[in-house]
XYZ file of C-alpha atoms in Angstrom:
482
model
C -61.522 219.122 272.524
C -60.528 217.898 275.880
C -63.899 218.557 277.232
C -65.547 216.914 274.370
C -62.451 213.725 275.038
C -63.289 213.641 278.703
C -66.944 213.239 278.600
C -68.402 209.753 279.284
C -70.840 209.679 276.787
C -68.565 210.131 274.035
C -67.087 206.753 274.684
C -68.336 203.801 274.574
C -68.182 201.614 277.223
C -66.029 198.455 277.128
C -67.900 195.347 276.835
C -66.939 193.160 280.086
C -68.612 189.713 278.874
C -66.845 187.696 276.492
C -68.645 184.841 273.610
C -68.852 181.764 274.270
C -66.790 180.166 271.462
C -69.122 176.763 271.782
C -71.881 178.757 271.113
C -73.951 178.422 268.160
C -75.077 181.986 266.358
C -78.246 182.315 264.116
C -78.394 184.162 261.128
C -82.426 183.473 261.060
C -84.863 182.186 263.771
C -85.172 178.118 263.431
C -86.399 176.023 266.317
C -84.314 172.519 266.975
C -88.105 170.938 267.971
C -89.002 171.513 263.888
C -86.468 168.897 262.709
C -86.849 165.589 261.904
C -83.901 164.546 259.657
C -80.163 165.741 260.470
C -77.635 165.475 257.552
C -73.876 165.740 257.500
C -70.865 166.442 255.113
C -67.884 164.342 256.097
C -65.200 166.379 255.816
C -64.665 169.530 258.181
C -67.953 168.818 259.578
C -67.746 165.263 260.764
C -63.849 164.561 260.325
C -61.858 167.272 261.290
C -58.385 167.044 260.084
C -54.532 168.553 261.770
C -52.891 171.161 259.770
C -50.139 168.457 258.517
C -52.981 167.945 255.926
C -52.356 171.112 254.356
C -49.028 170.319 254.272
C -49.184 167.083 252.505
C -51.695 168.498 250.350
C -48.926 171.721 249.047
C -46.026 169.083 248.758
C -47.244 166.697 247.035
C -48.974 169.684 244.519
C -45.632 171.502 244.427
C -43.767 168.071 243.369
C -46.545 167.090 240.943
C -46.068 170.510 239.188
C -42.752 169.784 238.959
C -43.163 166.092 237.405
C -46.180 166.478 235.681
C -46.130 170.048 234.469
C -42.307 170.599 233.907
C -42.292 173.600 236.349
C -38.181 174.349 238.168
C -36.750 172.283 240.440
C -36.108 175.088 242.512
C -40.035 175.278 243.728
C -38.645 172.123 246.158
C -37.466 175.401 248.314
C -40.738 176.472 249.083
C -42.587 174.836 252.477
C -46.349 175.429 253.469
C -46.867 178.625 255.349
C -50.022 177.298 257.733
C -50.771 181.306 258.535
C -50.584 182.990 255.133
C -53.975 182.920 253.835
C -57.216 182.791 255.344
C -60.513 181.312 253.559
C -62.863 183.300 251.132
C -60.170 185.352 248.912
C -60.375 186.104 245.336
C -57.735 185.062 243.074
C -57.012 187.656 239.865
C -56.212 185.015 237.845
C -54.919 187.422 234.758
C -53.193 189.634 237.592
C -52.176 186.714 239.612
C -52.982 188.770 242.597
C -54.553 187.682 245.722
C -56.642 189.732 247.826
C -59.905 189.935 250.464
C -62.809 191.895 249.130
C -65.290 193.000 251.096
C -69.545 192.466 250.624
C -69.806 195.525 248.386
C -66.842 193.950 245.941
C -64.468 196.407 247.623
C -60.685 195.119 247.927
C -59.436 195.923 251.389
C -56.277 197.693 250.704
C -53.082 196.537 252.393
C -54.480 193.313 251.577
C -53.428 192.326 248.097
C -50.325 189.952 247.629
C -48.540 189.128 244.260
C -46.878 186.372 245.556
C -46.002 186.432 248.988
C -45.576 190.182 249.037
C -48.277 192.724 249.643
C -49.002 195.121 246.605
C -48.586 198.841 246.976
C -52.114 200.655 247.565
C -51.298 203.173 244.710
C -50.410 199.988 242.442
C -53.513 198.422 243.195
C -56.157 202.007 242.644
C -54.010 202.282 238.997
C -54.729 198.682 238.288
C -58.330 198.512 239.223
C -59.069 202.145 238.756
C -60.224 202.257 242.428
C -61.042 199.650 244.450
C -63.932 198.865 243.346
C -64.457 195.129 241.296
C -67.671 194.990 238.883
C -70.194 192.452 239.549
C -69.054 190.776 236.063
C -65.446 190.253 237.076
C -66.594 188.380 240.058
C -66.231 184.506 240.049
C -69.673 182.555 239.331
C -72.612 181.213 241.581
C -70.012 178.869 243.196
C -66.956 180.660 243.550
C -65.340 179.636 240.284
C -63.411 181.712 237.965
C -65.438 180.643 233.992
C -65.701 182.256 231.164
C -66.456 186.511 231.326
C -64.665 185.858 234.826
C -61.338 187.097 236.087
C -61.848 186.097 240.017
C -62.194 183.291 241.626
C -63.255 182.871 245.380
C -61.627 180.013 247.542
C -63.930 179.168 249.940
C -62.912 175.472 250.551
C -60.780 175.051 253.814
C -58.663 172.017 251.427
C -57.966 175.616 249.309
C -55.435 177.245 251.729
C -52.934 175.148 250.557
C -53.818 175.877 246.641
C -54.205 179.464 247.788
C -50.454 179.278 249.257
C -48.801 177.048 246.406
C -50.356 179.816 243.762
C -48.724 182.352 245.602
C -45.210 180.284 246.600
C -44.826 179.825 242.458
C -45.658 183.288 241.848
C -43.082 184.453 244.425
C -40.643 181.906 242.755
C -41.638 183.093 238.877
C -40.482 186.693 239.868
C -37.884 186.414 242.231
C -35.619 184.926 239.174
C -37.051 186.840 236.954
C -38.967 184.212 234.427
C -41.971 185.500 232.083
C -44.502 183.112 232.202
C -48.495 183.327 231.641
C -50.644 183.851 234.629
C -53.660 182.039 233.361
C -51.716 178.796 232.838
C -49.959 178.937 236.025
C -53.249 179.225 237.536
C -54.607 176.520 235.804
C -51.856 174.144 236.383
C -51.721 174.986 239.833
C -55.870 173.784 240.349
C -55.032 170.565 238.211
C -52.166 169.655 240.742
C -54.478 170.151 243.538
C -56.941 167.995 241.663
C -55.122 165.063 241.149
C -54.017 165.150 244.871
C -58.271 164.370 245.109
C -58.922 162.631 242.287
C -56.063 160.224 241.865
C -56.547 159.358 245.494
C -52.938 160.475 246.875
C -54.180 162.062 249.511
C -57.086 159.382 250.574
C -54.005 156.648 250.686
C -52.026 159.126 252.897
C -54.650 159.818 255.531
C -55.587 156.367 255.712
C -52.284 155.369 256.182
C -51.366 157.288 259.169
C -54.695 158.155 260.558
C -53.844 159.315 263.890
C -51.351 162.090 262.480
C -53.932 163.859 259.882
C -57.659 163.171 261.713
C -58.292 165.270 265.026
C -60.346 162.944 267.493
C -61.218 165.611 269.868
C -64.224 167.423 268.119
C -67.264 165.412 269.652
C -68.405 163.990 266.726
C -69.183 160.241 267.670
C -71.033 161.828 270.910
C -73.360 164.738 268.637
C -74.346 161.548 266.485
C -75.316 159.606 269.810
C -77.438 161.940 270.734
C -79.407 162.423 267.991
C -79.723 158.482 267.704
C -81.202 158.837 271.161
C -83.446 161.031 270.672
C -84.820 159.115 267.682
C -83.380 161.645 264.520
C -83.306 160.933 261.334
C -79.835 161.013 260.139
C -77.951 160.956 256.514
C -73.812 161.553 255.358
C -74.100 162.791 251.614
C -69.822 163.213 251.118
C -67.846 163.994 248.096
C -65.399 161.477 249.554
C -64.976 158.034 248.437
C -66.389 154.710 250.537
C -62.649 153.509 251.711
C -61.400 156.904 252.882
C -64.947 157.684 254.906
C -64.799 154.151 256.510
C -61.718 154.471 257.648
C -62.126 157.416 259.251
C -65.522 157.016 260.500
C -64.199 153.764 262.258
C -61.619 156.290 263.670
C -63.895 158.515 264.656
C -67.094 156.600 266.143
C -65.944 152.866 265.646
C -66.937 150.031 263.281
C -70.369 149.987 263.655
C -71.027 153.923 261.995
C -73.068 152.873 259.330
C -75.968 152.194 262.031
C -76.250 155.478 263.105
C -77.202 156.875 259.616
C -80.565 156.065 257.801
C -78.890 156.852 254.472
C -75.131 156.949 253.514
C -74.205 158.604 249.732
C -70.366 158.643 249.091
C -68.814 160.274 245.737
C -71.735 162.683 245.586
C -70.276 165.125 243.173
C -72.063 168.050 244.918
C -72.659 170.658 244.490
C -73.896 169.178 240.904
C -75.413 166.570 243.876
C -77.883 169.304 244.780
C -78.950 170.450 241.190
C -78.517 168.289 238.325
C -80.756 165.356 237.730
C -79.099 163.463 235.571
C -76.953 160.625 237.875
C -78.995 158.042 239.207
C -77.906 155.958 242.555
C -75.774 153.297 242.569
C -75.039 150.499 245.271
C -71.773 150.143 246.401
C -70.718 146.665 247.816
C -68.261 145.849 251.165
C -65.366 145.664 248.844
C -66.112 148.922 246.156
C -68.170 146.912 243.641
C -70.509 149.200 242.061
C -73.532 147.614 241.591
C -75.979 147.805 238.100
C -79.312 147.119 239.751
C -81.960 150.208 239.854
C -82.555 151.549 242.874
C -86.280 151.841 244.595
C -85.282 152.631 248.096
C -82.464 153.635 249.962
C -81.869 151.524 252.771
C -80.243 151.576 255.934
C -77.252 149.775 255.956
C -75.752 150.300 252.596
C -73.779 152.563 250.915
C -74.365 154.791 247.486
C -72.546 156.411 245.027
C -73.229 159.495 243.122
C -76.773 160.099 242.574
C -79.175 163.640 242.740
C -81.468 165.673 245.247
C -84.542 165.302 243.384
C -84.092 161.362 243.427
C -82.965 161.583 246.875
C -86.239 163.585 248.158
C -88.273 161.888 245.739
C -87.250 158.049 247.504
C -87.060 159.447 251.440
C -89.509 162.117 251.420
C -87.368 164.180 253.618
C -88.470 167.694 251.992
C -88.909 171.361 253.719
C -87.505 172.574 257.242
C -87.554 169.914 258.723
C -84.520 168.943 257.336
C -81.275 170.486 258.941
C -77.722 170.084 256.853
C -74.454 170.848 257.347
C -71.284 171.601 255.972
C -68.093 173.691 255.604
C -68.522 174.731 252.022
C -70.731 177.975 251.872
C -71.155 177.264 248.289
C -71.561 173.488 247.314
C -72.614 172.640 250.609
C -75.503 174.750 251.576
C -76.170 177.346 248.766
C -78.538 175.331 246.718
C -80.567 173.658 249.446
C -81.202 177.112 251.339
C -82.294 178.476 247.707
C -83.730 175.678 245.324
C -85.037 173.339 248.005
C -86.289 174.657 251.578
C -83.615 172.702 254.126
C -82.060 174.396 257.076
C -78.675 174.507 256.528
C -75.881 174.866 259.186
C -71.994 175.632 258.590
C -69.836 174.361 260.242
C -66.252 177.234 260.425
C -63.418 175.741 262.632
C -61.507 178.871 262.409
C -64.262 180.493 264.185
C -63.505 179.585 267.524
C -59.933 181.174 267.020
C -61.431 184.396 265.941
C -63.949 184.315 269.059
C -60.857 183.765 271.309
C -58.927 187.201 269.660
C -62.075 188.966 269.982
C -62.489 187.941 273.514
C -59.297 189.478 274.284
C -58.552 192.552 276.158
C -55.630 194.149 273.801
C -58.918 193.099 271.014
C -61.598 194.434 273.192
C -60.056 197.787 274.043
C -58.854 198.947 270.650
C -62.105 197.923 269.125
C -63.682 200.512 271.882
C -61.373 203.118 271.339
C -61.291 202.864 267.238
C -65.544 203.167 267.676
C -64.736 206.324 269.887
C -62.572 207.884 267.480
C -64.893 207.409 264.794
C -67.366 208.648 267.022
C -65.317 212.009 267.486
C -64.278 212.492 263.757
C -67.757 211.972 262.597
C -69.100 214.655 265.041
C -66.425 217.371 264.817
C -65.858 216.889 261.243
C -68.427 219.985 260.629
C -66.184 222.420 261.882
C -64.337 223.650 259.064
C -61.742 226.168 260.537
C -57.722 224.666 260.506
C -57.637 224.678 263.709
C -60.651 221.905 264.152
C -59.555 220.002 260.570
C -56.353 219.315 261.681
C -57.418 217.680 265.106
C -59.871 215.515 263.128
C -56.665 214.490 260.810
C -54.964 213.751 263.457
C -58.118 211.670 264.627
C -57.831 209.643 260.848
C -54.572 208.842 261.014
C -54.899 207.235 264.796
C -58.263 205.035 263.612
C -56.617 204.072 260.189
C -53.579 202.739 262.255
C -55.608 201.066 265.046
C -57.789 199.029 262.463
C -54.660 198.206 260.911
C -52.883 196.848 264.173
C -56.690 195.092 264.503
C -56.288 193.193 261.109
C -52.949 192.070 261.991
C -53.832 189.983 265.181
C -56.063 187.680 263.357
C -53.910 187.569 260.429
C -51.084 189.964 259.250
C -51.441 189.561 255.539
C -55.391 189.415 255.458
C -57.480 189.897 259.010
C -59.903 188.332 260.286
C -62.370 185.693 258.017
C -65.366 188.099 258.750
C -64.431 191.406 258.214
C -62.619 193.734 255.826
C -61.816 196.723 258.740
C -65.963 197.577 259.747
C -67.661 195.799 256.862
C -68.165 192.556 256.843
C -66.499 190.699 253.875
C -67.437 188.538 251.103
C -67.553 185.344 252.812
C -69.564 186.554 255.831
C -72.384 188.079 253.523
C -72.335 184.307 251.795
C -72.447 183.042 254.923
C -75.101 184.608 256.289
C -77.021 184.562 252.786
C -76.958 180.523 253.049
C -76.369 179.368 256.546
C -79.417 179.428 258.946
C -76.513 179.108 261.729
C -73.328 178.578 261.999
C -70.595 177.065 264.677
C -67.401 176.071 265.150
C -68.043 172.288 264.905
C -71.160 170.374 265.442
C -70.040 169.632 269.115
C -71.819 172.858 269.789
C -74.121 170.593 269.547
C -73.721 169.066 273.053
C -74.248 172.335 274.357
C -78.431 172.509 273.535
C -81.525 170.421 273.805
C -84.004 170.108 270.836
C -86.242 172.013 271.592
C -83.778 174.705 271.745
C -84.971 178.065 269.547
C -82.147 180.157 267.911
C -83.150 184.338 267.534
C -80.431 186.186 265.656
C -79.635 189.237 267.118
C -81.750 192.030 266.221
C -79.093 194.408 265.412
C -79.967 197.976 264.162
C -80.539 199.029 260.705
C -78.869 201.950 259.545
C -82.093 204.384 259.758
C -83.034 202.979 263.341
C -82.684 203.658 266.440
C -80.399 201.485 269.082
C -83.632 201.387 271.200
C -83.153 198.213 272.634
C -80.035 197.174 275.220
C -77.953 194.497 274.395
C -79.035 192.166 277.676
C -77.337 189.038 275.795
C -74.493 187.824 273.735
C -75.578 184.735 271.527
C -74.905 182.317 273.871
C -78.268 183.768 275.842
C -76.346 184.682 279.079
C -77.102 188.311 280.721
C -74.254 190.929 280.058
C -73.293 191.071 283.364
C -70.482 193.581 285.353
């Protein structure tokens, strides 16, 4: 074994270029010089906002629960953990268990949390008879838990503090001991979140203290320069209402936004935006009079409520790929125009520039090599069948299940890394790269390209193939270099 240890080949060697984390990474081939029209979410892709967000967000949940749904004074204990859940988990709601499952609807053990304590492995195989979730237990098209559905996925970045709060009352519900129904905690808990949207308590907030909730620093004013310059097309279709995006667009670029977009829809109600045809336009006035008048055209200048996709291609003719959208919401963002309607589609994942910076590491970088050489070795010598040979290969296991465990913890130490459960990628990165035809940190990646700029994904290896090709670039298109 130490001949087969010491041999060069049997090792891979250790990547010495790191990823750029400004880089933008394609998931399919799409040329910048092919698009016309650029369109933009407001929230986590134009505005990005400080983690004290997530913290108003939980408290004023947790206190409305408490005043509104007669849950214990004694939740006032509990503060916002900003590291204890990552996006894309699935919420048992009958089990009130949190977990991350993987792109084959595998749960990655050592990753399930009943409250804010991680679940036995043994507990969870007897509870799901494996670890294995059938397709009908999964949440629906758009990450909800409905009827016939026991899961739902979060895949909002304003649901890690829902995801937390869910598991903060849980924690609290056993700790002393209460009985209470899982379903109804889970439903009480999404219709506090709500009402910190809908009843505008967190709108008021922001625009109230601007400068403590809004992050100026991610480029925004100077991507939508840029394409003003070079004579794009561009359009905001937000969820958010009219006061809270002028205030922050004034913030962001100044008081003279609305002239850098052709088209501005606010209260969109997507993703029912993207597929229902039902709402018409309406014009909103300076102060937040809504308007009765039909609309023929949408014109530059003014602002619209509500609305649908079919009226909106139907009045702009902005159809096909030469449209490019983005947004931070796999689902309601970019799901149905990638699907139903043709448009490029870009999301935008802050926490991937974190990630990047782990992975560029070199505790990251070496234990990655040395987990692929183990499985490497285990995979070759597992023929050999004598003691002798299975228990080195044991021994082997163990090491590689304890190094991808140490791996999981530096992203996150109750759930890993965003993209991957251990080697496979997880349920949010298959999404992702289902329904994004790239995907960045921000859209001051941007900056970083021209348009004519083409993006290749990475022809990466099926199973059955051959690695007959050297890797000569990371994404960002520089030579791997010594």
């Amino acid at each position: 074994y130490q001949s087969l240890i010491g041999r060069s080949d049997s090792i891979p060697a250790i990547c010495k270029n790191s990823v750029n984390p400004d880089t933008i990474f394609a998931n399919n081939e799409m040329s910048l010089g092919d698009i016309e029209i650029y369109g933009f979410d407001y929230d986590y892709t134009l505005a990005f906002y400080s983690n004290q967000l997530h913290t108003l967000i939980f408290n004023i949940a947790r206190d409305l629960l408490i005043a509104e749904h007669n849950y214990p004074e004694g939740l006032r204990d509990y503060e916002y953990v900003p590291d204890f859940a990552v996006r894309g988990l699935h919420y048992d709601v009958q089990k009130a268990l949190l977990m991350k499952i993987d792109a084959f609807h595998y749960i990655q053990l050592g990753t399930v949390y009943r409250g804010l304590h991680p679940v036995p492995d043994e507990e969870v195989i007897a509870m799901y008879d494996g670890i294995h979730v059938p397709l009908e237990n999964m949440s629906d098209f758009y990450g909800k838990s409905s009827h016939g559905h026991t899961l739902k996925q979060f895949m909002d970045i304003f649901s890690l503090p829902e995801m937390t709060l869910l598991s903060c009352v849980n924690d609290f519900f056993m700790r002393h001991n209460i009985d209470y129904e899982p379903v109804h905690l889970y439903k009480d808990v999404k219709a506090a979140i709500r009402d910190v949207h809908v009843k505008g308590i967190m709108y008021r907030a922001v625009e109230a203290d601007i400068d403590r909730y809004i992050c100026y620093g991610e480029q925004s004013h100077a991507v939508l320069k840029k394409l003003k310059e070079d004579g794009k097309k561009m359009f905001l279709i937000t969820n958010s209402p009219l006061d809270f995006v002028d205030r922050g667009m004034n913030f962001i670029v100044g008081k003279a936004w609305r002239d850098l977009f052709d088209v501005v829809i606010v209260q969109a109600d997507k993703p029912g935006f993207f597929n229902d045809r039902r709402k018409p336009f309406r014009r909103v006035t300076e102060t937040g009079v809504l308007l009765w008048d039909r609309i023929h055209k949408l014109e530059k200048g003014q602002i619209y409520k509500q609305g649908n996709l079919y009226e909106f291609l139907r009045l702009t003719g902005w159809r096909g790929s030469k449209v490019l959208y983005f947004g931070d919401h796999i689902y309601s963002d970019l799901a149905d125009l990638t699907l139903r309607h043709g448009w490029r589609t870009g999301a935008i994942i802050p926490e991937l520039r974190q990630e990047i910076k782990i992975m560029n590491t070199e505790q990251y970088v070496h234990m990655m090599s040395w987990v692929q050489a183990l499985t490497g070795l285990i995979e070759t010598m597992q023929v050999h069948r004598d003691p002798a040979s299975q228990a080195v290969v044991q021994e082997w296991v163990r090491e590689r299940d304890n190094m991808r465990s140490q791996s999981k913890e530096i992203f996150n130490s109750q759930f890993g890394s965003l993209f991957r459960t251990y080697h496979n990628p997880t349920y949010f990165s298959r999404r992702l790269s289902r329904f994004a035809d790239i995907y960045m940190p921000s859209i001051s990646c941007l900056l970083n390209y021209d348009f004519q700029h083409t993006f290749f994904p990475r022809r990466t290896p099926l199973q059955h193939e051959a690695p007959f090709w050297p890797n000569i670039r990371p994404a960002d298109g520089r030579l791997d270099q010594d």
